[in-house]
Amino acid sequence: MDEALGTPLAGLSLLEAAPDAMIVTDHRGQIVLINAQAERLFGYARTELLGQKVENLVPPRLREQHLHHRDGYQHAPRVRPMGAGLDLYGVRKDGTEFSVEISLSPITIRGERYVSSAIRDITARKRIEKALHDKNIELRNANLAKDRFLAGISHELRTPLNAIIGFTGTLLMKLPGPLTDEQERQLLIVDSSARHLLSLINDILDVAKIESGKVNITREQVVLQDVVHEVSNSLRALAEEKHLRIDVAVPAEPVIANTDRRALQQILLNLANNAIKYTEQGSVAIDMQKACDGHTAIAVRDTGLGIRDEDRVRLFQAFEQLDASSTRRFQGVGLGLHLSQQLATLIGASLDCESTYGRGSTFTLTIPADAA
Amino acid sequence: MSARVLVIEDNAVNRELITYLLRAFGYEVSSETNGACGFANAICGSYDLVLSDILMPDMDGFEFARRFKAAPEVANTPLIAVTALAMTGDREKILQAGFDGYISKPIDPQAFAGQISTFLQDRG
């Protein structure tokens, strides 16, 4: 195959073994050697290309530019690897263009300078890159649209609630005039229902934010006993309404964890609130223990309904209230445990449940030693 | 003499609520429905406190705050946002825009008068 050129390049027949299309040109830009991969890639027979200018393989619109580049390369030849960031194109015998990546290396044989180029068709890769790029833009836009939607929903739901809670408040403050006992009782129901609705809206938006990765965890040194006491104090009135005791048992020595205070508080508030909600008589206990391996366990124990074994798997799923028939009795959309577990994961803690149906449940939040 | 408060709020019902509450607690209240009218009124009305919504047509609360904080006439008047923008980060964004205080909607009517009097006292 190298007969037309004599022996100098005969040794280069090893180019046939290369995975890429290979073309060797002389100092005038004439093709002196091509391999079978190059024949296939450009759609020419070898004999059609030997002796031709390499510009025949460059799209006509880029030929002048290529001549210029080749001239420059002749004067300062150096190895140029593939993927040097240039957008390069080849043209087949049938005139179709395709994207290529080219590596160049100068070679000198018996004083003659040649340039060896390896050419790779990257049409498929370009297509995938473009598809990925487009998909990324699409995803980013969808995410932005979702954020705008959440912000919009939050704003739109709060605006009418402002009027409901606000004017119920002015009536209950008796600003417009006195109320009968029955009017006051009914207005208190409107007020507590509206506030409940607000907390549901906040829960739903919290879940949505966590799921879109919008919740930032800010770690700080937190005295865990403080959080436990804040939670039990804020729920004491609710427990007393149902004649339930809240028992708190914490170590005497302050236990300090490096964690997100708000997330921790929200988890414990959800657990204790659930415990009160599902307990008709007895008590709710919050126990905190520091284990010898350094982790801290905070258990919220109730003497309530309990959970059936078969229901355990659904416990932490969103929008689940275990006894569907009980939704009228227990307010809520079933986001509390789902939210709590998501938050626990975010702060590197774990949330587990033990329960005996009919006798009560214990939810335990375990904060690992490295956070403590 | 009772303190003078300007309320800028585009929603008629919420405007009525805030004005009603403020009057009930003895404040002298004026109101406007967007930032542009609010600004015109604020710089010549010698108010002790200005409450502004954020999302409003024509000129929103952010633009209003920018102009308000640049106006020498109201250099000593506290500007408080009363807004339903209450997602994480909204409060910080609003305070950064120049507001001196932030009250989220729904407002707590029982606590509202106390919040207002605190802002008036902080004025120093």
GROMACS .gro file of C-alpha atoms in nm:
model
  496
    1MET     CA    1   0.000   0.000   0.000
    2ASP     CA    2   0.292   0.234   0.048
    3GLU     CA    3   0.443   0.154  -0.289
    4ALA     CA    4   0.347   0.487  -0.441
    5LEU     CA    5   0.541   0.656  -0.169
    6GLY     CA    6   0.840   0.436  -0.154
    7THR     CA    7   0.967   0.285   0.166
    8PRO     CA    8   0.996   0.577   0.409
    9LEU     CA    9   0.651   0.537   0.550
   10ALA     CA   10   0.621   0.162   0.520
   11GLY     CA   11   0.672   0.115   0.891
   12LEU     CA   12   0.367   0.324   0.957
   13SER     CA   13   0.138   0.046   0.840
   14LEU     CA   14   0.091  -0.017   1.209
   15LEU     CA   15  -0.159   0.271   1.181
   16GLU     CA   16  -0.402   0.005   1.061
   17ALA     CA   17  -0.419  -0.121   1.416
   18ALA     CA   18  -0.520   0.217   1.558
   19PRO     CA   19  -0.881   0.252   1.672
   20ASP     CA   20  -0.911   0.601   1.522
   21ALA     CA   21  -0.903   0.716   1.164
   22MET     CA   22  -0.539   0.810   1.087
   23ILE     CA   23  -0.416   1.035   0.809
   24VAL     CA   24  -0.054   1.133   0.745
   25THR     CA   25   0.017   1.442   0.535
   26ASP     CA   26   0.339   1.583   0.402
   27HIS     CA   27   0.462   1.942   0.434
   28ARG     CA   28   0.243   2.051   0.140
   29GLY     CA   29  -0.067   1.913   0.306
   30GLN     CA   30  -0.093   1.620   0.068
   31ILE     CA   31  -0.222   1.295   0.202
   32VAL     CA   32   0.048   1.030   0.195
   33LEU     CA   33  -0.106   0.762   0.412
   34ILE     CA   34  -0.451   0.673   0.543
   35ASN     CA   35  -0.581   0.374   0.733
   36ALA     CA   36  -0.896   0.171   0.674
   37GLN     CA   37  -1.080   0.353   0.957
   38ALA     CA   38  -1.024   0.683   0.773
   39GLU     CA   39  -1.158   0.532   0.450
   40ARG     CA   40  -1.472   0.426   0.632
   41LEU     CA   41  -1.509   0.754   0.819
   42PHE     CA   42  -1.486   0.978   0.512
   43GLY     CA   43  -1.643   0.737   0.260
   44TYR     CA   44  -1.353   0.741   0.015
   45ALA     CA   45  -1.140   0.460  -0.124
   46ARG     CA   46  -0.777   0.496  -0.026
   47THR     CA   47  -0.667   0.554  -0.385
   48GLU     CA   48  -0.905   0.850  -0.416
   49LEU     CA   49  -0.735   1.032  -0.133
   50LEU     CA   50  -0.366   0.956  -0.166
   51GLY     CA   51  -0.190   1.259  -0.312
   52GLN     CA   52  -0.491   1.486  -0.254
   53LYS     CA   53  -0.486   1.793  -0.031
   54VAL     CA   54  -0.614   1.723   0.318
   55GLU     CA   55  -0.854   2.018   0.277
   56ASN     CA   56  -1.075   1.784   0.069
   57LEU     CA   57  -1.181   1.635   0.402
   58VAL     CA   58  -1.272   1.975   0.550
   59PRO     CA   59  -1.614   2.135   0.479
   60PRO     CA   60  -1.578   2.394   0.197
   61ARG     CA   61  -1.682   2.681   0.426
   62LEU     CA   62  -1.386   2.605   0.655
   63ARG     CA   63  -1.117   2.525   0.395
   64GLU     CA   64  -0.956   2.867   0.383
   65GLN     CA   65  -0.938   2.879   0.759
   66HIS     CA   66  -0.789   2.529   0.762
   67LEU     CA   67  -0.518   2.628   0.513
   68HIS     CA   68  -0.428   2.910   0.744
   69HIS     CA   69  -0.415   2.683   1.050
   70ARG     CA   70  -0.208   2.423   0.862
   71ASP     CA   71   0.038   2.690   0.757
   72GLY     CA   72   0.070   2.801   1.118
   73TYR     CA   73   0.119   2.443   1.232
   74GLN     CA   74   0.397   2.383   0.974
   75HIS     CA   75   0.591   2.669   1.128
   76ALA     CA   76   0.545   2.560   1.488
   77PRO     CA   77   0.465   2.189   1.488
   78ARG     CA   78   0.391   2.036   1.825
   79VAL     CA   79   0.181   1.755   1.963
   80ARG     CA   80  -0.178   1.865   2.003
   81PRO     CA   81  -0.395   1.619   2.194
   82MET     CA   82  -0.760   1.551   2.131
   83GLY     CA   83  -1.027   1.763   2.297
   84ALA     CA   84  -0.822   2.084   2.281
   85GLY     CA   85  -1.147   2.274   2.298
   86LEU     CA   86  -1.186   2.343   1.926
   87ASP     CA   87  -1.511   2.291   1.737
   88LEU     CA   88  -1.391   2.091   1.435
   89TYR     CA   89  -1.579   1.941   1.142
   90GLY     CA   90  -1.505   1.686   0.869
   91VAL     CA   91  -1.688   1.628   0.540
   92ARG     CA   92  -1.759   1.292   0.377
   93LYS     CA   93  -1.739   1.212   0.008
   94ASP     CA   94  -2.120   1.252  -0.011
   95GLY     CA   95  -2.090   1.606   0.127
   96THR     CA   96  -2.231   1.539   0.473
   97GLU     CA   97  -2.058   1.712   0.764
   98PHE     CA   98  -1.979   1.565   1.102
   99SER     CA   99  -1.816   1.679   1.426
  100VAL     CA  100  -1.465   1.552   1.483
  101GLU     CA  101  -1.194   1.562   1.739
  102ILE     CA  102  -0.839   1.563   1.600
  103SER     CA  103  -0.501   1.506   1.758
  104LEU     CA  104  -0.192   1.608   1.569
  105SER     CA  105   0.169   1.503   1.601
  106PRO     CA  106   0.463   1.606   1.386
  107ILE     CA  107   0.688   1.323   1.264
  108THR     CA  108   1.017   1.342   1.079
  109ILE     CA  109   1.133   1.054   0.862
  110ARG     CA  110   1.466   1.078   0.678
  111GLY     CA  111   1.464   1.453   0.708
  112GLU     CA  112   1.114   1.486   0.568
  113ARG     CA  113   0.846   1.642   0.786
  114TYR     CA  114   0.504   1.485   0.808
  115VAL     CA  115   0.202   1.541   1.023
  116SER     CA  116   0.010   1.248   1.160
  117SER     CA  117  -0.350   1.315   1.259
  118ALA     CA  118  -0.591   1.090   1.445
  119ILE     CA  119  -0.953   1.176   1.375
  120ARG     CA  120  -1.249   1.069   1.582
  121ASP     CA  121  -1.614   1.109   1.487
  122ILE     CA  122  -1.779   1.268   1.794
  123THR     CA  123  -2.127   1.319   1.646
  124ALA     CA  124  -2.285   1.081   1.898
  125ARG     CA  125  -2.101   1.238   2.191
  126LYS     CA  126  -2.196   1.588   2.074
  127ARG     CA  127  -2.558   1.479   2.051
  128ILE     CA  128  -2.549   1.338   2.402
  129GLU     CA  129  -2.372   1.647   2.534
  130LYS     CA  130  -2.634   1.869   2.376
  131ALA     CA  131  -2.917   1.653   2.509
  132LEU     CA  132  -2.761   1.666   2.857
  133HIS     CA  133  -2.710   2.039   2.834
  134ASP     CA  134  -3.071   2.094   2.723
  135LYS     CA  135  -3.198   1.861   2.995
  136ASN     CA  136  -2.999   2.052   3.257
  137ILE     CA  137  -3.148   2.381   3.148
  138GLU     CA  138  -3.492   2.222   3.149
  139LEU     CA  139  -3.439   2.086   3.502
  140ARG     CA  140  -3.307   2.417   3.629
  141ASN     CA  141  -3.608   2.596   3.484
  142ALA     CA  142  -3.847   2.340   3.630
  143ASN     CA  143  -3.684   2.381   3.970
  144LEU     CA  144  -3.710   2.759   3.949
  145ALA     CA  145  -4.074   2.728   3.845
  146LYS     CA  146  -4.136   2.503   4.145
  147ASP     CA  147  -3.971   2.750   4.383
  148ARG     CA  148  -4.178   3.034   4.239
  149PHE     CA  149  -4.488   2.818   4.269
  150LEU     CA  150  -4.417   2.737   4.636
  151ALA     CA  151  -4.348   3.101   4.718
  152GLY     CA  152  -4.667   3.199   4.534
  153ILE     CA  153  -4.876   2.936   4.713
  154SER     CA  154  -4.738   3.042   5.049
  155HIS     CA  155  -4.817   3.408   4.980
  156GLU     CA  156  -5.162   3.344   4.835
  157LEU     CA  157  -5.275   3.116   5.121
  158ARG     CA  158  -5.149   3.352   5.388
  159THR     CA  159  -5.326   3.657   5.251
  160PRO     CA  160  -5.687   3.543   5.316
  161LEU     CA  161  -5.579   3.377   5.642
  162ASN     CA  162  -5.459   3.718   5.754
  163ALA     CA  163  -5.815   3.850   5.722
  164ILE     CA  164  -5.968   3.543   5.891
  165ILE     CA  165  -5.731   3.535   6.188
  166GLY     CA  166  -5.718   3.914   6.203
  167PHE     CA  167  -6.091   3.989   6.215
  168THR     CA  168  -6.163   3.688   6.438
  169GLY     CA  169  -5.903   3.841   6.667
  170THR     CA  170  -6.058   4.188   6.665
  171LEU     CA  171  -6.397   4.031   6.752
  172LEU     CA  172  -6.245   3.820   7.030
  173MET     CA  173  -6.068   4.130   7.161
  174LYS     CA  174  -6.421   4.279   7.165
  175LEU     CA  175  -6.300   4.588   6.978
  176PRO     CA  176  -6.628   4.628   6.787
  177GLY     CA  177  -6.838   4.552   7.096
  178PRO     CA  178  -6.936   4.289   7.349
  179LEU     CA  179  -6.995   3.920   7.262
  180THR     CA  180  -7.233   3.665   7.405
  181ASP     CA  181  -7.068   3.357   7.556
  182GLU     CA  182  -7.185   3.146   7.264
  183GLN     CA  183  -7.052   3.395   7.007
  184GLU     CA  184  -6.719   3.396   7.186
  185ARG     CA  185  -6.709   3.015   7.201
  186GLN     CA  186  -6.777   2.987   6.828
  187LEU     CA  187  -6.523   3.255   6.741
  188LEU     CA  188  -6.261   3.067   6.943
  189ILE     CA  189  -6.332   2.763   6.725
  190VAL     CA  190  -6.285   2.974   6.410
  191ASP     CA  191  -5.962   3.110   6.556
  192SER     CA  192  -5.812   2.774   6.650
  193SER     CA  193  -5.917   2.619   6.318
  194ALA     CA  194  -5.758   2.903   6.124
  195ARG     CA  195  -5.435   2.868   6.322
  196HIS     CA  196  -5.444   2.495   6.263
  197LEU     CA  197  -5.485   2.559   5.890
  198LEU     CA  198  -5.183   2.788   5.903
  199SER     CA  199  -4.971   2.519   6.068
  200LEU     CA  200  -5.078   2.267   5.802
  201ILE     CA  201  -4.980   2.511   5.528
  202ASN     CA  202  -4.642   2.557   5.696
  203ASP     CA  203  -4.595   2.178   5.723
  204ILE     CA  204  -4.679   2.121   5.358
  205LEU     CA  205  -4.441   2.394   5.248
  206ASP     CA  206  -4.171   2.253   5.479
  207VAL     CA  207  -4.202   1.909   5.321
  208ALA     CA  208  -4.190   2.062   4.975
  209LYS     CA  209  -3.882   2.264   5.066
  210ILE     CA  210  -3.701   1.964   5.216
  211GLU     CA  211  -3.780   1.757   4.910
  212SER     CA  212  -3.644   2.021   4.676
  213GLY     CA  213  -3.331   2.051   4.893
  214LYS     CA  214  -3.419   2.403   5.003
  215VAL     CA  215  -3.374   2.357   5.375
  216ASN     CA  216  -3.048   2.481   5.516
  217ILE     CA  217  -2.911   2.319   5.827
  218THR     CA  218  -2.725   2.557   6.056
  219ARG     CA  219  -2.526   2.373   6.318
  220GLU     CA  220  -2.454   2.535   6.651
  221GLN     CA  221  -2.380   2.422   7.006
  222VAL     CA  222  -2.719   2.331   7.150
  223VAL     CA  223  -2.790   2.230   7.510
  224LEU     CA  224  -3.033   1.943   7.447
  225GLN     CA  225  -3.207   1.980   7.782
  226ASP     CA  226  -3.308   2.337   7.686
  227VAL     CA  227  -3.481   2.215   7.371
  228VAL     CA  228  -3.661   1.936   7.560
  229HIS     CA  229  -3.789   2.184   7.819
  230GLU     CA  230  -3.901   2.434   7.556
  231VAL     CA  231  -4.098   2.162   7.378
  232SER     CA  232  -4.260   2.026   7.693
  233ASN     CA  233  -4.348   2.375   7.815
  234SER     CA  234  -4.508   2.475   7.488
  235LEU     CA  235  -4.729   2.162   7.488
  236ARG     CA  236  -4.821   2.157   7.857
  237ALA     CA  237  -5.147   2.347   7.804
  238LEU     CA  238  -5.252   2.109   7.525
  239ALA     CA  239  -5.181   1.807   7.750
  240GLU     CA  240  -5.368   1.956   8.044
  241GLU     CA  241  -5.676   2.006   7.827
  242LYS     CA  242  -5.683   1.626   7.788
  243HIS     CA  243  -5.586   1.568   8.153
  244LEU     CA  244  -5.255   1.410   8.048
  245ARG     CA  245  -4.930   1.442   8.242
  246ILE     CA  246  -4.608   1.538   8.068
  247ASP     CA  247  -4.311   1.381   8.249
  248VAL     CA  248  -3.965   1.500   8.156
  249ALA     CA  249  -3.649   1.313   8.263
  250VAL     CA  250  -3.313   1.451   8.154
  251PRO     CA  251  -2.955   1.410   8.280
  252ALA     CA  252  -2.842   1.667   8.537
  253GLU     CA  253  -2.522   1.748   8.344
  254PRO     CA  254  -2.585   1.965   8.035
  255VAL     CA  255  -2.567   1.755   7.716
  256ILE     CA  256  -2.437   1.964   7.428
  257ALA     CA  257  -2.476   1.868   7.062
  258ASN     CA  258  -2.353   2.038   6.748
  259THR     CA  259  -2.682   2.043   6.561
  260ASP     CA  260  -2.957   2.254   6.405
  261ARG     CA  261  -3.170   2.388   6.687
  262ARG     CA  262  -3.480   2.463   6.479
  263ALA     CA  263  -3.486   2.118   6.315
  264LEU     CA  264  -3.436   1.943   6.648
  265GLN     CA  265  -3.712   2.147   6.808
  266GLN     CA  266  -3.950   2.077   6.522
  267ILE     CA  267  -3.887   1.701   6.539
  268LEU     CA  268  -3.947   1.684   6.915
  269LEU     CA  269  -4.249   1.912   6.888
  270ASN     CA  270  -4.401   1.686   6.621
  271LEU     CA  271  -4.333   1.370   6.826
  272ALA     CA  272  -4.470   1.513   7.150
  273ASN     CA  273  -4.767   1.669   6.974
  274ASN     CA  274  -4.849   1.330   6.816
  275ALA     CA  275  -4.810   1.159   7.152
  276ILE     CA  276  -5.067   1.393   7.306
  277LYS     CA  277  -5.296   1.369   7.004
  278TYR     CA  278  -5.314   0.987   7.012
  279THR     CA  279  -5.334   0.943   7.388
  280GLU     CA  280  -5.670   0.953   7.565
  281GLN     CA  281  -5.550   0.885   7.916
  282GLY     CA  282  -5.228   0.842   8.107
  283SER     CA  283  -4.914   1.033   8.031
  284VAL     CA  284  -4.659   1.146   7.779
  285ALA     CA  285  -4.296   1.111   7.883
  286ILE     CA  286  -3.986   1.266   7.732
  287ASP     CA  287  -3.668   1.084   7.843
  288MET     CA  288  -3.321   1.184   7.748
  289GLN     CA  289  -3.022   0.956   7.795
  290LYS     CA  290  -2.659   0.984   7.702
  291ALA     CA  291  -2.509   0.645   7.619
  292CYS     CA  292  -2.149   0.551   7.706
  293ASP     CA  293  -2.055   0.543   7.334
  294GLY     CA  294  -2.142   0.914   7.318
  295HIS     CA  295  -2.475   0.914   7.135
  296THR     CA  296  -2.780   1.076   7.290
  297ALA     CA  297  -3.127   0.924   7.274
  298ILE     CA  298  -3.438   1.131   7.329
  299ALA     CA  299  -3.746   0.911   7.367
  300VAL     CA  300  -4.104   1.036   7.350
  301ARG     CA  301  -4.327   0.774   7.514
  302ASP     CA  302  -4.706   0.771   7.531
  303THR     CA  303  -4.975   0.547   7.677
  304GLY     CA  304  -5.202   0.593   7.378
  305LEU     CA  305  -5.344   0.404   7.083
  306GLY     CA  306  -5.024   0.230   6.976
  307ILE     CA  307  -4.942   0.110   6.627
  308ARG     CA  308  -5.019  -0.227   6.465
  309ASP     CA  309  -4.714  -0.416   6.335
  310GLU     CA  310  -4.854  -0.420   5.984
  311ASP     CA  311  -4.892  -0.042   5.989
  312ARG     CA  312  -4.534   0.020   6.093
  313VAL     CA  313  -4.403   0.040   5.734
  314ARG     CA  314  -4.638   0.322   5.641
  315LEU     CA  315  -4.561   0.523   5.951
  316PHE     CA  316  -4.307   0.763   5.804
  317GLN     CA  317  -4.472   0.808   5.465
  318ALA     CA  318  -4.622   1.142   5.370
  319PHE     CA  319  -4.998   1.191   5.396
  320GLU     CA  320  -5.055   0.873   5.600
  321GLN     CA  321  -5.272   0.861   5.904
  322LEU     CA  322  -5.279   0.502   6.008
  323ASP     CA  323  -5.644   0.466   6.087
  324ALA     CA  324  -5.816   0.632   5.794
  325SER     CA  325  -6.145   0.625   5.982
  326SER     CA  326  -5.990   0.827   6.261
  327THR     CA  327  -5.909   1.132   6.048
  328ARG     CA  328  -6.223   1.300   6.169
  329ARG     CA  329  -6.112   1.252   6.525
  330PHE     CA  330  -5.750   1.349   6.477
  331GLN     CA  331  -5.672   1.670   6.295
  332GLY     CA  332  -5.381   1.670   6.056
  333VAL     CA  333  -5.277   1.564   5.710
  334GLY     CA  334  -5.023   1.305   5.827
  335LEU     CA  335  -4.711   1.503   5.748
  336GLY     CA  336  -4.567   1.522   6.099
  337LEU     CA  337  -4.371   1.196   6.112
  338HIS     CA  338  -4.265   1.219   5.749
  339LEU     CA  339  -4.132   1.569   5.810
  340SER     CA  340  -3.965   1.462   6.136
  341GLN     CA  341  -3.782   1.176   5.971
  342GLN     CA  342  -3.666   1.393   5.683
  343LEU     CA  343  -3.537   1.651   5.930
  344ALA     CA  344  -3.369   1.380   6.140
  345THR     CA  345  -3.183   1.257   5.831
  346LEU     CA  346  -3.077   1.613   5.750
  347ILE     CA  347  -2.917   1.659   6.092
  348GLY     CA  348  -2.756   1.312   6.083
  349ALA     CA  349  -2.985   1.165   6.348
  350SER     CA  350  -3.218   0.866   6.325
  351LEU     CA  351  -3.579   0.822   6.425
  352ASP     CA  352  -3.719   0.486   6.536
  353CYS     CA  353  -4.047   0.360   6.667
  354GLU     CA  354  -4.144   0.087   6.910
  355SER     CA  355  -4.506   0.020   6.984
  356THR     CA  356  -4.752  -0.224   7.131
  357TYR     CA  357  -5.096  -0.185   6.980
  358GLY     CA  358  -5.339  -0.065   7.241
  359ARG     CA  359  -5.069   0.014   7.498
  360GLY     CA  360  -4.868   0.298   7.358
  361SER     CA  361  -4.574   0.398   7.144
  362THR     CA  362  -4.218   0.518   7.192
  363PHE     CA  363  -4.045   0.727   6.928
  364THR     CA  364  -3.671   0.759   6.981
  365LEU     CA  365  -3.451   1.022   6.821
  366THR     CA  366  -3.087   0.916   6.828
  367ILE     CA  367  -2.831   1.190   6.788
  368PRO     CA  368  -2.492   1.039   6.698
  369ALA     CA  369  -2.178   1.090   6.904
  370ASP     CA  370  -2.001   1.298   6.639
  371ALA     CA  371  -2.275   1.559   6.662
  372ALA     CA  372  -2.262   1.557   7.038
  373MET     CA  373  -5.082   6.353   7.085
  374SER     CA  374  -5.132   6.013   6.924
  375ALA     CA  375  -4.866   5.871   6.692
  376ARG     CA  376  -4.928   5.898   6.319
  377VAL     CA  377  -4.897   5.580   6.114
  378LEU     CA  378  -4.904   5.538   5.734
  379VAL     CA  379  -5.026   5.199   5.603
  380ILE     CA  380  -4.939   5.098   5.246
  381GLU     CA  381  -5.132   4.785   5.142
  382ASP     CA  382  -5.299   4.695   4.812
  383ASN     CA  383  -5.544   4.437   4.949
  384ALA     CA  384  -5.858   4.621   5.065
  385VAL     CA  385  -5.952   4.371   5.336
  386ASN     CA  386  -5.603   4.360   5.485
  387ARG     CA  387  -5.583   4.739   5.466
  388GLU     CA  388  -5.908   4.762   5.658
  389LEU     CA  389  -5.785   4.512   5.920
  390ILE     CA  390  -5.457   4.693   5.990
  391THR     CA  391  -5.617   5.039   5.991
  392TYR     CA  392  -5.895   4.916   6.218
  393LEU     CA  393  -5.654   4.761   6.467
  394LEU     CA  394  -5.429   5.068   6.473
  395ARG     CA  395  -5.723   5.308   6.523
  396ALA     CA  396  -5.860   5.084   6.799
  397PHE     CA  397  -5.531   5.132   6.981
  398GLY     CA  398  -5.546   5.509   6.942
  399TYR     CA  399  -5.317   5.569   6.645
  400GLU     CA  400  -5.391   5.825   6.379
  401VAL     CA  401  -5.386   5.631   6.052
  402SER     CA  402  -5.362   5.712   5.681
  403SER     CA  403  -5.346   5.452   5.407
  404GLU     CA  404  -5.231   5.415   5.047
  405THR     CA  405  -5.267   5.128   4.798
  406ASN     CA  406  -4.925   5.115   4.631
  407GLY     CA  407  -4.564   5.218   4.674
  408ALA     CA  408  -4.577   5.521   4.445
  409CYS     CA  409  -4.871   5.689   4.623
  410GLY     CA  410  -4.729   5.568   4.954
  411PHE     CA  411  -4.396   5.736   4.887
  412ALA     CA  412  -4.555   6.066   4.783
  413ASN     CA  413  -4.765   6.065   5.101
  414ALA     CA  414  -4.482   5.945   5.328
  415ILE     CA  415  -4.233   6.221   5.250
  416CYS     CA  416  -4.474   6.508   5.320
  417GLY     CA  417  -4.698   6.353   5.584
  418SER     CA  418  -4.464   6.364   5.887
  419TYR     CA  419  -4.548   6.013   6.009
  420ASP     CA  420  -4.404   5.848   6.318
  421LEU     CA  421  -4.412   5.501   6.156
  422VAL     CA  422  -4.470   5.357   5.808
  423LEU     CA  423  -4.603   5.002   5.753
  424SER     CA  424  -4.573   4.863   5.402
  425ASP     CA  425  -4.680   4.549   5.220
  426ILE     CA  426  -4.422   4.403   4.980
  427LEU     CA  427  -4.605   4.258   4.680
  428MET     CA  428  -4.808   4.545   4.533
  429PRO     CA  429  -4.884   4.659   4.177
  430ASP     CA  430  -4.700   4.952   4.017
  431MET     CA  431  -4.434   5.000   4.283
  432ASP     CA  432  -4.360   4.712   4.518
  433GLY     CA  433  -4.228   4.730   4.873
  434PHE     CA  434  -3.865   4.674   4.771
  435GLU     CA  435  -3.862   4.972   4.537
  436PHE     CA  436  -4.057   5.174   4.792
  437ALA     CA  437  -3.798   5.092   5.061
  438ARG     CA  438  -3.513   5.193   4.830
  439ARG     CA  439  -3.667   5.537   4.768
  440PHE     CA  440  -3.784   5.579   5.126
  441LYS     CA  441  -3.438   5.510   5.268
  442ALA     CA  442  -3.284   5.758   5.022
  443ALA     CA  443  -3.521   6.041   5.120
  444PRO     CA  444  -3.382   6.283   5.382
  445GLU     CA  445  -3.737   6.391   5.483
  446VAL     CA  446  -3.802   6.051   5.645
  447ALA     CA  447  -3.452   5.967   5.766
  448ASN     CA  448  -3.580   5.913   6.122
  449THR     CA  449  -3.904   5.734   6.039
  450PRO     CA  450  -3.900   5.357   6.096
  451LEU     CA  451  -4.021   5.149   5.801
  452ILE     CA  452  -4.181   4.814   5.883
  453ALA     CA  453  -4.278   4.541   5.635
  454VAL     CA  454  -4.612   4.367   5.694
  455THR     CA  455  -4.610   4.088   5.439
  456ALA     CA  456  -4.725   3.740   5.344
  457LEU     CA  457  -4.375   3.671   5.211
  458ALA     CA  458  -4.288   3.434   5.493
  459MET     CA  459  -4.077   3.156   5.345
  460THR     CA  460  -3.731   3.084   5.485
  461GLY     CA  461  -3.503   3.369   5.387
  462ASP     CA  462  -3.778   3.623   5.311
  463ARG     CA  463  -3.730   3.805   5.641
  464GLU     CA  464  -3.355   3.845   5.581
  465LYS     CA  465  -3.415   3.960   5.222
  466ILE     CA  466  -3.665   4.220   5.338
  467LEU     CA  467  -3.446   4.355   5.619
  468GLN     CA  468  -3.155   4.375   5.373
  469ALA     CA  469  -3.372   4.583   5.140
  470GLY     CA  470  -3.379   4.857   5.404
  471PHE     CA  471  -3.682   4.777   5.619
  472ASP     CA  472  -3.630   4.839   5.992
  473GLY     CA  473  -3.868   4.563   6.099
  474TYR     CA  474  -4.070   4.269   5.971
  475ILE     CA  475  -4.414   4.136   6.064
  476SER     CA  476  -4.537   3.829   5.877
  477LYS     CA  477  -4.896   3.767   5.771
  478PRO     CA  478  -5.115   3.635   5.907
  479ILE     CA  479  -5.056   3.894   6.176
  480ASP     CA  480  -5.135   3.803   6.534
  481PRO     CA  481  -5.402   4.062   6.620
  482GLN     CA  482  -5.352   4.023   6.995
  483ALA     CA  483  -4.979   4.089   6.963
  484PHE     CA  484  -4.998   4.350   6.686
  485ALA     CA  485  -5.044   4.661   6.902
  486GLY     CA  486  -4.750   4.555   7.119
  487GLN     CA  487  -4.527   4.505   6.813
  488ILE     CA  488  -4.620   4.851   6.681
  489SER     CA  489  -4.550   5.025   7.011
  490THR     CA  490  -4.212   4.849   7.031
  491PHE     CA  491  -4.117   4.979   6.686
  492LEU     CA  492  -4.222   5.331   6.791
  493GLN     CA  493  -4.015   5.310   7.110
  494ASP     CA  494  -3.709   5.174   6.925
  495ARG     CA  495  -3.717   5.491   6.717
  496GLY     CA  496  -3.550   5.646   7.023
   0.00000   0.00000   0.00000
